[in-house]
One Martini backbone bead per residue (centre of mass of N, CA, C, O) as a GRO file, in nm:
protein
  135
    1UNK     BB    1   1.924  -0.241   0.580
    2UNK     BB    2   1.654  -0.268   0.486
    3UNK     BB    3   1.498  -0.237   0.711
    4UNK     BB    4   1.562   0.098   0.739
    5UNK     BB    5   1.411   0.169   0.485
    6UNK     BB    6   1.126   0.065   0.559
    7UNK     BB    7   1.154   0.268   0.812
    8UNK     BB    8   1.145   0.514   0.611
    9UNK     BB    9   0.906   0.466   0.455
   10UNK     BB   10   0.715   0.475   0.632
   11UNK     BB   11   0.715   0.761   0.767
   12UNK     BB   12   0.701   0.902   0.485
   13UNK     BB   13   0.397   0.806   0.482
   14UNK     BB   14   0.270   0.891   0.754
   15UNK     BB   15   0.327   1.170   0.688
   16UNK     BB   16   0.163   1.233   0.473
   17UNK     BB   17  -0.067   1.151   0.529
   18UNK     BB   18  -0.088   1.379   0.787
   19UNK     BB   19  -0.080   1.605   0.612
   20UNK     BB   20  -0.319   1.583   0.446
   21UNK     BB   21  -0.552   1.548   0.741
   22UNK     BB   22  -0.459   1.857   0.830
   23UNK     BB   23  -0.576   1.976   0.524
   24UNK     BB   24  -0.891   1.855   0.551
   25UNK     BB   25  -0.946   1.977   0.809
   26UNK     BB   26  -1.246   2.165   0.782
   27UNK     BB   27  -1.354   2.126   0.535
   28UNK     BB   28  -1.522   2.239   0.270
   29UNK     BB   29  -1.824   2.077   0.094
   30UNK     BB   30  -1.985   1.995  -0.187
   31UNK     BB   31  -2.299   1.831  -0.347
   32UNK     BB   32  -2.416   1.731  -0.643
   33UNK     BB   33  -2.577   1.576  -0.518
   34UNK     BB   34  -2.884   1.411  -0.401
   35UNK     BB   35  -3.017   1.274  -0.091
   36UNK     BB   36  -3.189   1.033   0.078
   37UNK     BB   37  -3.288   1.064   0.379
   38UNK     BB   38  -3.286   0.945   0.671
   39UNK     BB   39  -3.454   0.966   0.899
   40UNK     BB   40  -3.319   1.056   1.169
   41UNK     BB   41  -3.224   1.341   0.988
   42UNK     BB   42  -3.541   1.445   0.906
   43UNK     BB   43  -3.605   1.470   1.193
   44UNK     BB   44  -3.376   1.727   1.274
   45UNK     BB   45  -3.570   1.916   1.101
   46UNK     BB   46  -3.549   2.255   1.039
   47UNK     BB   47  -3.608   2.571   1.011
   48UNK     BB   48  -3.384   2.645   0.806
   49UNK     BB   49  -3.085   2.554   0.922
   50UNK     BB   50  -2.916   2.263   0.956
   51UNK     BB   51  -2.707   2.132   1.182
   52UNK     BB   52  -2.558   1.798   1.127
   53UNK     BB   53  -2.368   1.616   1.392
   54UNK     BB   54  -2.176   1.304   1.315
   55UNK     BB   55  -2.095   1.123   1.545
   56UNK     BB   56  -1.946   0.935   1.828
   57UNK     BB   57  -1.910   0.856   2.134
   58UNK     BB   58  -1.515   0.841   2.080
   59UNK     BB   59  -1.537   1.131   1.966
   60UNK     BB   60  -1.321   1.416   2.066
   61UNK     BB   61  -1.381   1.648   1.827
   62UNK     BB   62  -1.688   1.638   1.867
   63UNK     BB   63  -1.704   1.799   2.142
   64UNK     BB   64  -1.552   2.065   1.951
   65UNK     BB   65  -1.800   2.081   1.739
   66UNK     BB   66  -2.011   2.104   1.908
   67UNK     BB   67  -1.939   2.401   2.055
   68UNK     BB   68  -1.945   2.568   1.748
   69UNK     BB   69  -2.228   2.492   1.659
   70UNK     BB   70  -2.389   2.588   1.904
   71UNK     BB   71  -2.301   2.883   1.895
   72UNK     BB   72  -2.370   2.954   1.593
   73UNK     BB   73  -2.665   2.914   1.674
   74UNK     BB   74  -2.714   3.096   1.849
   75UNK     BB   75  -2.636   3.377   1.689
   76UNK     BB   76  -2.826   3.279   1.474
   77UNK     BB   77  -3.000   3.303   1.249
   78UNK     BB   78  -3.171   3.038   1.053
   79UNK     BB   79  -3.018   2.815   1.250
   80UNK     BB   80  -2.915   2.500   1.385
   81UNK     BB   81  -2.882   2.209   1.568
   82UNK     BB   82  -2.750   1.876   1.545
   83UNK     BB   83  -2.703   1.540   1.701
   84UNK     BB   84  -2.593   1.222   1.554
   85UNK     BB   85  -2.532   0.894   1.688
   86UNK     BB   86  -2.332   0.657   1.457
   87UNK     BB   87  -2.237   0.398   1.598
   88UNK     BB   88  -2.535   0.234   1.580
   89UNK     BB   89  -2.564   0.359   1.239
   90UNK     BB   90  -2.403   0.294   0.982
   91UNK     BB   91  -2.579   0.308   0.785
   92UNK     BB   92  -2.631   0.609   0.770
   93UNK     BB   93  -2.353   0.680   0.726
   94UNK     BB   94  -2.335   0.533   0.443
   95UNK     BB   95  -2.573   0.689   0.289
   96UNK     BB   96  -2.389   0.964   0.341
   97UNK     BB   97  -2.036   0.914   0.331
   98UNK     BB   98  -1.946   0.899   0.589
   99UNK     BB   99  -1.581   0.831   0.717
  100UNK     BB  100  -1.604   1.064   0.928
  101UNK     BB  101  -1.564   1.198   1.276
  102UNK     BB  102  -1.694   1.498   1.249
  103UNK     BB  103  -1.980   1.535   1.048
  104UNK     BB  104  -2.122   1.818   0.884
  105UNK     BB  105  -2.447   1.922   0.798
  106UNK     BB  106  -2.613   2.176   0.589
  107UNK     BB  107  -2.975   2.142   0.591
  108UNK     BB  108  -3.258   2.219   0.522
  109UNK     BB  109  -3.588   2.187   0.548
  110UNK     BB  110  -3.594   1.969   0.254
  111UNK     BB  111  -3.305   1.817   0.246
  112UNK     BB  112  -3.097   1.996   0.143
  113UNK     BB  113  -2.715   1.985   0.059
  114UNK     BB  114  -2.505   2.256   0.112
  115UNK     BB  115  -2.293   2.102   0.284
  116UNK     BB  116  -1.979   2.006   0.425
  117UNK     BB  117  -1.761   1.909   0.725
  118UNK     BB  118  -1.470   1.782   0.777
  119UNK     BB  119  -1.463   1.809   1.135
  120UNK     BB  120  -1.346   2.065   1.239
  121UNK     BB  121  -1.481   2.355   1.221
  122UNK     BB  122  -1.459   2.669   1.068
  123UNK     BB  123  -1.649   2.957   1.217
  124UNK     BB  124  -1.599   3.153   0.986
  125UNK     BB  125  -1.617   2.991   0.706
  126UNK     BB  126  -1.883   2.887   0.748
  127UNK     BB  127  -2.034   3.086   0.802
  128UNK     BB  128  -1.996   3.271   0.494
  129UNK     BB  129  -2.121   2.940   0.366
  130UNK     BB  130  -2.415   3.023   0.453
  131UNK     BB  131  -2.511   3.309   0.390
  132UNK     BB  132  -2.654   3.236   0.143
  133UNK     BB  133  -2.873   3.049   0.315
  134UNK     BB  134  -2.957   3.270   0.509
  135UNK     BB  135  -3.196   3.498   0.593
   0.00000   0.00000   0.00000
């Protein structure tokens, strides 16, 4: 009887955390400290707001986070994409504090970070909290 007990705890708490992740998927975050970008990121800084997009290899939703952002930064006056492979790169996750992909930084010309968006964007609310940052 124990088993069966143990077995609906793992459960009810599988679920619960699976609800957690499903609610936390493409929010949108601001941070308020300033980060010292690593080269890699400051490399890919253009002028007008950057979304840098940091993926991995084998990341599935990576690729349609691709889609989404590639998409917004093409109809967007000073928007651009950028996407950047943190497979081989953990240093550089780990000192932008990012814990899964793709997670998405939206960084002005000056390395400034704007916001962030753990999972896939949606781009409606994405586009919206941009809008005071794009001229």
């Amino acid at each position: 009887m124990t088993g069966v007990w143990a077995l609906l705890g793992a459960l009810a708490v599988a679920g619960a955390i699976g609800v957690l992740l499903k609610v936390r998927e493409g929010r949108i975050s601001r941070r308020d400290d300033s980060l010292d970008l690593p080269a890699p990121v400051r490399d890919l800084l253009a002028p007008g707001v950057t979304l840098v997009q940091l993926s991995t290899t084998f990341c599935a939703p990576c690729r349609h986070a691709k889609v989404i952002l590639r998409d917004l930064a093409d109809r967007t006056d000073g928007l651009s994409h950028a996407e950047l492979d943190v497979t081989d790169l953990p240093d550089v996750a780990a000192q932008l504090g990012v814990m899964r992909t793709p997670t998405t930084l939206a960084l002005t010309a000056d390395g400034t970070e704007v916001l962030r968006v753990g999972g896939v964007p949606k781009r409606d609310t994405l586009l919206a909290a941009l809008q005071p940052h794009l001229s």
